[in-house]
PDB file of C-alpha atoms in Angstrom:
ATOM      1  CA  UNK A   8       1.456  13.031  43.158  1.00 68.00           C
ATOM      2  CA  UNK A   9      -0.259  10.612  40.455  1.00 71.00           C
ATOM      3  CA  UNK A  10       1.845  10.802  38.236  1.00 74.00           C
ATOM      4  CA  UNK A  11       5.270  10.232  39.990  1.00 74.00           C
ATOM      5  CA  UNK A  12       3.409   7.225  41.659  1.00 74.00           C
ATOM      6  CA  UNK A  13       2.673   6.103  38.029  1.00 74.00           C
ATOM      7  CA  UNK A  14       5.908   6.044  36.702  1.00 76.00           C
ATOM      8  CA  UNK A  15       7.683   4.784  40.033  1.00 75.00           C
ATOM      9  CA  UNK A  16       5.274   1.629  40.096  1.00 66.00           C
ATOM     10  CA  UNK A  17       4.576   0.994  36.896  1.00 53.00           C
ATOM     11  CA  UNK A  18       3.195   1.197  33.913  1.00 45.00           C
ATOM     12  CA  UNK A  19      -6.855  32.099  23.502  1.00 38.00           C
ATOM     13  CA  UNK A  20      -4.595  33.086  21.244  1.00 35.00           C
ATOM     14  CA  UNK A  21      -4.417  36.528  21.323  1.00 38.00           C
ATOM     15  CA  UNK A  22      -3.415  38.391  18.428  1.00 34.00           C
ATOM     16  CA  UNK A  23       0.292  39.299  18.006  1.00 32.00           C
ATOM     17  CA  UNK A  24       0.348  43.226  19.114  1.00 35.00           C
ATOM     18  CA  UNK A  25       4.567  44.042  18.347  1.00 34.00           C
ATOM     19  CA  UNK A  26       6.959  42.162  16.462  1.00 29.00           C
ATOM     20  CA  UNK A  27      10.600  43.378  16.693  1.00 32.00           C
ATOM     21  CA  UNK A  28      13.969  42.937  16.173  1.00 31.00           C
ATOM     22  CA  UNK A  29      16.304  41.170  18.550  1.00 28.00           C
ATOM     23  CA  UNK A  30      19.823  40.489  17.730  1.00 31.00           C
ATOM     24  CA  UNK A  31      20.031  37.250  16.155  1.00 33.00           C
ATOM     25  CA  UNK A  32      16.521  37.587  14.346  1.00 33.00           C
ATOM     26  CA  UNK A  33      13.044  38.359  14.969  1.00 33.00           C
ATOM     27  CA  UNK A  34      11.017  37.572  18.023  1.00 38.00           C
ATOM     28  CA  UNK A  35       7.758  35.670  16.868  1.00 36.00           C
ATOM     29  CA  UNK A  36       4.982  33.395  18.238  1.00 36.00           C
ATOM     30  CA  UNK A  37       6.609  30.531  20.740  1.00 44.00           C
ATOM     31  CA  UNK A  38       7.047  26.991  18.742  1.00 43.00           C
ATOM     32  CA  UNK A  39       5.482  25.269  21.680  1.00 45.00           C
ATOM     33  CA  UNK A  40       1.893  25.129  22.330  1.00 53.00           C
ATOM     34  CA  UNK A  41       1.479  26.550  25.640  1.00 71.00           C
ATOM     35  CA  UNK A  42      -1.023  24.000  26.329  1.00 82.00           C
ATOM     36  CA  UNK A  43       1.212  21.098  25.681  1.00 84.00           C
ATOM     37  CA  UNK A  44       3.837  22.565  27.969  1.00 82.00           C
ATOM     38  CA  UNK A  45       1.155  22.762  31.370  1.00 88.00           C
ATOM     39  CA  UNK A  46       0.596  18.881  30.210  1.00 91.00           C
ATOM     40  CA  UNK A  47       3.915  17.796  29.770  1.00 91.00           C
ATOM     41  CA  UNK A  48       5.610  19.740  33.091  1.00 91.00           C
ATOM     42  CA  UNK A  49       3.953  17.308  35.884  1.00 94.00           C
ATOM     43  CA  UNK A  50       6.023  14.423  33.935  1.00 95.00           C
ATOM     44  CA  UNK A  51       9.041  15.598  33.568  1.00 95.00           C
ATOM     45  CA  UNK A  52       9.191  16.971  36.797  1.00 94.00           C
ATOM     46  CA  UNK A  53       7.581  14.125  38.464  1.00 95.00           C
ATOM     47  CA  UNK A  54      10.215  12.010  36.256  1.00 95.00           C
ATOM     48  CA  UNK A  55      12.951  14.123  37.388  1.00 95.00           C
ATOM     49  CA  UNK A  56      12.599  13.844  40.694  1.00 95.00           C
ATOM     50  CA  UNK A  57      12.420   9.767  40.507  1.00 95.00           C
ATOM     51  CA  UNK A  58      15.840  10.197  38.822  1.00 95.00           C
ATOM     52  CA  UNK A  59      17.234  12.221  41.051  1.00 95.00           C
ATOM     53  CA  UNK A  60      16.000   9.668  43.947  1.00 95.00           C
ATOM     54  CA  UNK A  61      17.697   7.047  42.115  1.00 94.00           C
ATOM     55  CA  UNK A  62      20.947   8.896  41.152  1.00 95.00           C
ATOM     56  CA  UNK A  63      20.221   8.072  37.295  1.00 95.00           C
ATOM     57  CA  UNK A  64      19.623  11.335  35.807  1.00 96.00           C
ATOM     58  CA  UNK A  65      22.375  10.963  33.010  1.00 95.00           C
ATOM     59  CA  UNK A  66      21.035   7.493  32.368  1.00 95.00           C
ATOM     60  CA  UNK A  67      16.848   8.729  31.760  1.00 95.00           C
ATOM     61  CA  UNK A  68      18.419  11.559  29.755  1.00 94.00           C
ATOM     62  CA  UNK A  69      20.028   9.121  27.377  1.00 93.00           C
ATOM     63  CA  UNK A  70      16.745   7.027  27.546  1.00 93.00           C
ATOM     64  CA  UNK A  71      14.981   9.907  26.317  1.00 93.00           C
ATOM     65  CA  UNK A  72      16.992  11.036  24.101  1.00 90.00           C
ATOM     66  CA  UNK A  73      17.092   7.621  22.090  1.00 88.00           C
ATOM     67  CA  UNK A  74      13.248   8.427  22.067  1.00 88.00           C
ATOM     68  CA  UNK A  75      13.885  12.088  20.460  1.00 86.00           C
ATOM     69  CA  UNK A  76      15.994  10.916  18.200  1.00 84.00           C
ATOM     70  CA  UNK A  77      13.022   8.607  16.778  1.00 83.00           C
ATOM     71  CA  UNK A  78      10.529  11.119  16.692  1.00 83.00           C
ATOM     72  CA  UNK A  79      13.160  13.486  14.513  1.00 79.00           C
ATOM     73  CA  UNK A  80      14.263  10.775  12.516  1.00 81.00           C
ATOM     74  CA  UNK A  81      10.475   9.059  12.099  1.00 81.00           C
ATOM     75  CA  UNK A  82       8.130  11.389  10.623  1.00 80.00           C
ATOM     76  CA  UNK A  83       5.614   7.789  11.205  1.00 84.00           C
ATOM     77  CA  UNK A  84       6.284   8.020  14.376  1.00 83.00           C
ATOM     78  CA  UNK A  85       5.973  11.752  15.103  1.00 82.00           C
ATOM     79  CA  UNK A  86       2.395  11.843  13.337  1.00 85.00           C
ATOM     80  CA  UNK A  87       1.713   8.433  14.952  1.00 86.00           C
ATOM     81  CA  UNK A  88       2.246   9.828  18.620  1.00 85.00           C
ATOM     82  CA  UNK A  89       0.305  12.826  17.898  1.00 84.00           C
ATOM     83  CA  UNK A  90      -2.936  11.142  15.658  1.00 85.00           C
ATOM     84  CA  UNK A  91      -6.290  11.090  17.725  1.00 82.00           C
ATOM     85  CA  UNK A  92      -7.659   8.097  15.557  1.00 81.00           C
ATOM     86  CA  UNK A  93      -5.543   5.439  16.638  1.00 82.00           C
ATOM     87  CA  UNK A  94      -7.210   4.232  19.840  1.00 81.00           C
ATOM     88  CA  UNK A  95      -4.882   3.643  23.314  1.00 78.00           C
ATOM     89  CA  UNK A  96      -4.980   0.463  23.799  1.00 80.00           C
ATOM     90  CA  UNK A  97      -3.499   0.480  20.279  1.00 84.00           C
ATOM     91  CA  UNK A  98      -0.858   3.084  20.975  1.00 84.00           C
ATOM     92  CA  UNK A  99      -0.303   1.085  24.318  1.00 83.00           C
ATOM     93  CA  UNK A 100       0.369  -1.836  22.450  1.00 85.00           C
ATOM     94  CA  UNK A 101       3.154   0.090  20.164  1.00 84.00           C
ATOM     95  CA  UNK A 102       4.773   1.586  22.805  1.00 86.00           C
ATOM     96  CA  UNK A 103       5.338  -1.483  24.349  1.00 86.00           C
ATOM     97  CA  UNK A 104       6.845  -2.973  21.604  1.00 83.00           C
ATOM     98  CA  UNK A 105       8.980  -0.019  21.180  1.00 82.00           C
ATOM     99  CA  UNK A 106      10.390  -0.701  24.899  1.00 85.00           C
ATOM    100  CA  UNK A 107      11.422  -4.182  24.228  1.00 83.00           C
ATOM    101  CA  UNK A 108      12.864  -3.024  20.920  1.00 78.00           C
ATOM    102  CA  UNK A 109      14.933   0.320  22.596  1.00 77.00           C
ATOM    103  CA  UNK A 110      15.641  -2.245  25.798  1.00 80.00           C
ATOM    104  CA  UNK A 111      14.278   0.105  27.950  1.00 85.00           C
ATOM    105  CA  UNK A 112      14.291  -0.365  31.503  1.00 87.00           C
ATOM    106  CA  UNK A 113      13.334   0.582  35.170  1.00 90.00           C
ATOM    107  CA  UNK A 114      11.856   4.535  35.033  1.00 92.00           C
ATOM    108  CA  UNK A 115      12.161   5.159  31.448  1.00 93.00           C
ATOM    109  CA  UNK A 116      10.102   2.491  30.360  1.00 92.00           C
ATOM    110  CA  UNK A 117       7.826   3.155  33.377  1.00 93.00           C
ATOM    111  CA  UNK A 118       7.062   7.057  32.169  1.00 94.00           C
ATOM    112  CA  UNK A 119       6.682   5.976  28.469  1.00 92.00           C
ATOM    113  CA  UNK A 120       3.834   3.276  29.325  1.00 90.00           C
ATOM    114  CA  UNK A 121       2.541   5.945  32.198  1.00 91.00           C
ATOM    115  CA  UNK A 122       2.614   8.701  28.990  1.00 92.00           C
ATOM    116  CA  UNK A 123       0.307   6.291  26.751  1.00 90.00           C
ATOM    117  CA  UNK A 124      -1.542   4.745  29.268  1.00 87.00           C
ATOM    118  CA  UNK A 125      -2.748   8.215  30.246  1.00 89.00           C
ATOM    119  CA  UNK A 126      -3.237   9.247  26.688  1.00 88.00           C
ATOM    120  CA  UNK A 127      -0.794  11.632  26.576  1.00 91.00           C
ATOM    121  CA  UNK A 128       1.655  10.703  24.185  1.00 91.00           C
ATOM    122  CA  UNK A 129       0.825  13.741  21.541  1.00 90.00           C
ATOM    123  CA  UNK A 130       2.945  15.401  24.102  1.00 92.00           C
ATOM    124  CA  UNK A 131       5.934  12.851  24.667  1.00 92.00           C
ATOM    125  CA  UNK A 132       8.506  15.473  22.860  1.00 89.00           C
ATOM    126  CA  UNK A 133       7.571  18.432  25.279  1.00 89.00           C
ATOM    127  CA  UNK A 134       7.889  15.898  28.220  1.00 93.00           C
ATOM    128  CA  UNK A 135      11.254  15.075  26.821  1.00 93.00           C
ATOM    129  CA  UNK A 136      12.488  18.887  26.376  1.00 88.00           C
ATOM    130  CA  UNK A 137      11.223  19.653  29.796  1.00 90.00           C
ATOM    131  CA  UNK A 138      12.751  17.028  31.220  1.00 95.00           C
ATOM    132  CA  UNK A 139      16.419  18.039  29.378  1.00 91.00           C
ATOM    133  CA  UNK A 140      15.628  21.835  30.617  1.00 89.00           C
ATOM    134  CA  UNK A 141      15.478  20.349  34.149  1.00 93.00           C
ATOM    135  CA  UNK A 142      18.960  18.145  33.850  1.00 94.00           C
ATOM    136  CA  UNK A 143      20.506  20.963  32.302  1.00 89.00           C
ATOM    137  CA  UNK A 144      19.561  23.629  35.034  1.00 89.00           C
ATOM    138  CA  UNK A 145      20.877  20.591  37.513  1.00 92.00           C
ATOM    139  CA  UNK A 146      24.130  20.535  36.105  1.00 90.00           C
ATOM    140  CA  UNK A 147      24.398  24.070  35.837  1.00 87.00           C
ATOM    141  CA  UNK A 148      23.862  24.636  32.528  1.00 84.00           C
ATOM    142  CA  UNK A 149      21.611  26.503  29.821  1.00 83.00           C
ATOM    143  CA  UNK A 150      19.266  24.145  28.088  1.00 83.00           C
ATOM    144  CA  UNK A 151      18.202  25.635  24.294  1.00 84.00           C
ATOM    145  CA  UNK A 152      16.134  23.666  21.675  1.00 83.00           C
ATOM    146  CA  UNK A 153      17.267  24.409  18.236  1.00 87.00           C
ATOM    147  CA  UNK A 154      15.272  23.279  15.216  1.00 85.00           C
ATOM    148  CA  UNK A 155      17.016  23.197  11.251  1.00 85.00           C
ATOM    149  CA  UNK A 156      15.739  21.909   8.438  1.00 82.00           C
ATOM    150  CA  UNK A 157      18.965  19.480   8.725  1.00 82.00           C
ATOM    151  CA  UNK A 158      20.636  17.602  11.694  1.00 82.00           C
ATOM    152  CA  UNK A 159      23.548  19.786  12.616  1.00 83.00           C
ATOM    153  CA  UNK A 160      27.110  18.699  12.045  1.00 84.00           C
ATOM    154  CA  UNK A 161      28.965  18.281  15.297  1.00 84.00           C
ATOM    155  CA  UNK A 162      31.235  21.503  14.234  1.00 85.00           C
ATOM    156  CA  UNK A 163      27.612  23.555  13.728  1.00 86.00           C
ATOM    157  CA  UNK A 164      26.710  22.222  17.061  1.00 85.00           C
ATOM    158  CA  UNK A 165      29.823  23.445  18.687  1.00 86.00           C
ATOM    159  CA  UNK A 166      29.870  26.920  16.900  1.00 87.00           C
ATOM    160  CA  UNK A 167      25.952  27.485  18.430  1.00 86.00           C
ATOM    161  CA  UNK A 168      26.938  26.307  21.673  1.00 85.00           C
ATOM    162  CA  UNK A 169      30.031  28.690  21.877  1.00 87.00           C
ATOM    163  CA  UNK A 170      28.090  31.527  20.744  1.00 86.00           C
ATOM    164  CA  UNK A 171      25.000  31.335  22.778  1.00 84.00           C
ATOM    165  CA  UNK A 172      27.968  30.564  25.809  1.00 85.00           C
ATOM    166  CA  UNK A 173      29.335  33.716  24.767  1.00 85.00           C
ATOM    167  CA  UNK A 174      25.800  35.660  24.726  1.00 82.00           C
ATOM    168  CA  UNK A 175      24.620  33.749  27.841  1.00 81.00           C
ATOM    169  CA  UNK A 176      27.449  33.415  29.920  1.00 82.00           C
ATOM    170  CA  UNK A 177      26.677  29.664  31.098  1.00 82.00           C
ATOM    171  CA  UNK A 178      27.286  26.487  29.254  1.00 84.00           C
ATOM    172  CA  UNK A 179      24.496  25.230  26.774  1.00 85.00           C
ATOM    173  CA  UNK A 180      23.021  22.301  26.480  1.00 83.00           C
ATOM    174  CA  UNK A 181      21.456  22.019  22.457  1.00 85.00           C
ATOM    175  CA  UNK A 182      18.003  19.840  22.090  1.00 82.00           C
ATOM    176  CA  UNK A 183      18.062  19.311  18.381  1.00 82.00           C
ATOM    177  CA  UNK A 184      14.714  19.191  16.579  1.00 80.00           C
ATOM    178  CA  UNK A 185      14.437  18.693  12.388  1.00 80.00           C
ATOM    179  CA  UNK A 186      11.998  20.602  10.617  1.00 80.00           C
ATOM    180  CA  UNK A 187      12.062  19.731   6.699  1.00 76.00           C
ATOM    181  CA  UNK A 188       9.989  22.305   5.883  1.00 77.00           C
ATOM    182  CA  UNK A 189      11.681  24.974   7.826  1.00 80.00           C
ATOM    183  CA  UNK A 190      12.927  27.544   4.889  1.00 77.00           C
ATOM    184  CA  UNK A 191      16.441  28.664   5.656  1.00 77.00           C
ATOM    185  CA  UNK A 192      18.294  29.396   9.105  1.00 79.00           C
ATOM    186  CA  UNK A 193      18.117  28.526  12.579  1.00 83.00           C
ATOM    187  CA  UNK A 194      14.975  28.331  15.379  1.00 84.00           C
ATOM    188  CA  UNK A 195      17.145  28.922  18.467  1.00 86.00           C
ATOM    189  CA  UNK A 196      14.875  29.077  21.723  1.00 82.00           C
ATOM    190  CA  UNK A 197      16.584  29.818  25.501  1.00 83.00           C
ATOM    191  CA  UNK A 198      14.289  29.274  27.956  1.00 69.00           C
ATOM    192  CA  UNK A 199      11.072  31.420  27.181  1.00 65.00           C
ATOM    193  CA  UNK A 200      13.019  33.723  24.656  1.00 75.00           C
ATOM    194  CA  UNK A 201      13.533  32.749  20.999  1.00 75.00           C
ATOM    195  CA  UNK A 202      16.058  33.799  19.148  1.00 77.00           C
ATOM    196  CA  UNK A 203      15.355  33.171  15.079  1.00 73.00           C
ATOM    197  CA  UNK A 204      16.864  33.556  12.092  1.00 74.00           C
ATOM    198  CA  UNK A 205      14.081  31.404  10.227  1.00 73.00           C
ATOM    199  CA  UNK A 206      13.344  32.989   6.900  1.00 73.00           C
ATOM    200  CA  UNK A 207       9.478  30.596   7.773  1.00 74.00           C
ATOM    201  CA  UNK A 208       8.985  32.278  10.855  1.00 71.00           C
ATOM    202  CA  UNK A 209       9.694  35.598   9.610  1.00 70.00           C
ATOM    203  CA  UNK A 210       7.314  35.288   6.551  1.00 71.00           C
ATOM    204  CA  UNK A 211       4.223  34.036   9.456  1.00 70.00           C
ATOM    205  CA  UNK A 212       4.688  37.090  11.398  1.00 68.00           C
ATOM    206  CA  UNK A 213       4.481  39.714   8.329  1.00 69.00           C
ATOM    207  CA  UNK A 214       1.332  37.260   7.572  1.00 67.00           C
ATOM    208  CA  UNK A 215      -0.024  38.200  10.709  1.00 65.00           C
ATOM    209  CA  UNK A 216       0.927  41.842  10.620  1.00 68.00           C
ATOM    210  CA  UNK A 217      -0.572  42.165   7.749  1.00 70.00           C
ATOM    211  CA  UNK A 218      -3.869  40.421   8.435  1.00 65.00           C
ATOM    212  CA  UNK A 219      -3.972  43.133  11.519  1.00 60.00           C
ATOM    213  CA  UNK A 220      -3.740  45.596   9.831  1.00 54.00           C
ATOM    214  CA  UNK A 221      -6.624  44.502   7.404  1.00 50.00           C
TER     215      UNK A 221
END
C-alpha cells in the first residue's frame, strides 16, 4: 500500500426521507462528510497498522491527540488545514514547523508530512478520529466523538462515559470536539449512530422537513 509505505519511509446527498426520535435525542444527518471519511480510512488504517508493527499504539495516539487538541483549541489552524488557497508547498512548510515545535518523532511526524505532502490535510481530524476508533476497538473498547460548545469538565466526561457504558455495555473511549456555535446540549456519535441532544441539529432537520414538504 502507498500510503503505509509513505508514512513508514518518510515524509449525492439525498434528501432526508424520516427523522425520528431515539432516546437521547433526535437522529439527524451524520457530522462527518462521508467523503472525508473514504479519504481519511487508508491513513489511519495504514497508520495503525505501522503502530501496531512497532508496538507504539498508545504513543501515536498521544501524538495525535496533541494534534486534536490544536485544531479544537486553534480555530487558525482548523480553517488553515482545511483552506484550498494556501498552496502545499506552503502548508508543507507549516507542518513542518509544527513537528519541530510538537517534537514529533518517528511515525507521527512521518503521517503528518505524508497527510500534507499528499494534499490531504483538510482531512487530518477524520484521520485522527479514525485512527482513535481503531485503538479503541484494539483495546476493547467503544470509541464515541462528542462535540459541545465547551471542553467538558473531567466530571462531565466521566458522567458520559458511564452512561453510554451503561447503554453500550463496553467501555468508552470520548474524542472531544468544540463547536462554539453549537446551541445547547451534546453531539454524541457511537460508531455510525448519533445520539443528539443539540438544540442546532434539531432546528436543521425541521429546516429540512419543512423545505420537503414545500
Amino acid at each position: 500500500m502507498k500510503i503505509r509505505a509513505g508514512i513508514a519511509g518518510g515524509r449525492s446527498t439525498g434528501q432526508v426521507r424520516r427523522i425520528f426520535a431515539i432516546d437521547w435525542g433526535i437522529e439527524a444527518l451524520s457530522a462527518q462528510n462521508s467523503v472525508l471519511v473514504t479519504i481519511a480510512r487508508p491513513y489511519a488504517s495504514a497508520l495503525f497498522d505501522l503502530a501496531s508493527d512497532a508496538s507504539d499504539i498508545a504513543g501515536v495516539e498521544k501524538a495525535l491527540d496533541s494534534l486534536l487538541k490544536l485544531i479544537n483549541d486553534s480555530t487558525d489552524f482548523a480553517a488553515f488545514l482545511k483552506s484550498p488557497v494556501i498552496s502545499g508547498d506552503d502548508k508543507t512548510a507549516v507542518v513542518e514547523a509544527l513537528i519541530k515545535k510538537a517534537k514529533l518523532k518517528g511515525l507521527s511526524a512521518n503521517f503528518l508530512n505524508l497527510v500534507a505532502k499528499n494534499q490531504r490535510l483538510f482531512a487530518l481530524p477524520q484521520m485522527i478520529s479514525q485512527f482513535k476508533a481503531l485503538a479503541a476497538k484494539d483495546r476493547g473498547e467503544v470509541h464515541a466523538e462528542v462535540t459541545s460548545a465547551q471542553p467538558l469538565s473531567k466530571a462531565h466526561q466521566d458522567s458520559l462515559a458511564k452512561a453510554l457504558k451503561e447503554k453500550i455495555g463496553k467501555d468508552v473511549t470520548l474524542e472531544q470536539h468544540v463547536d462554539a456555535d453549537l446551541i445547547g446540549g451534546l453531539i454524541v456519535k457511537v460508531g455510525s449512530q448519533m445520539i443528539d441532544s443539540s438544540l442546532k441539529t434539531k432546528l436543521t432537520a425541521m429546516k429540512i422537513a419543512m423545505k420537503e414538504v414545500g
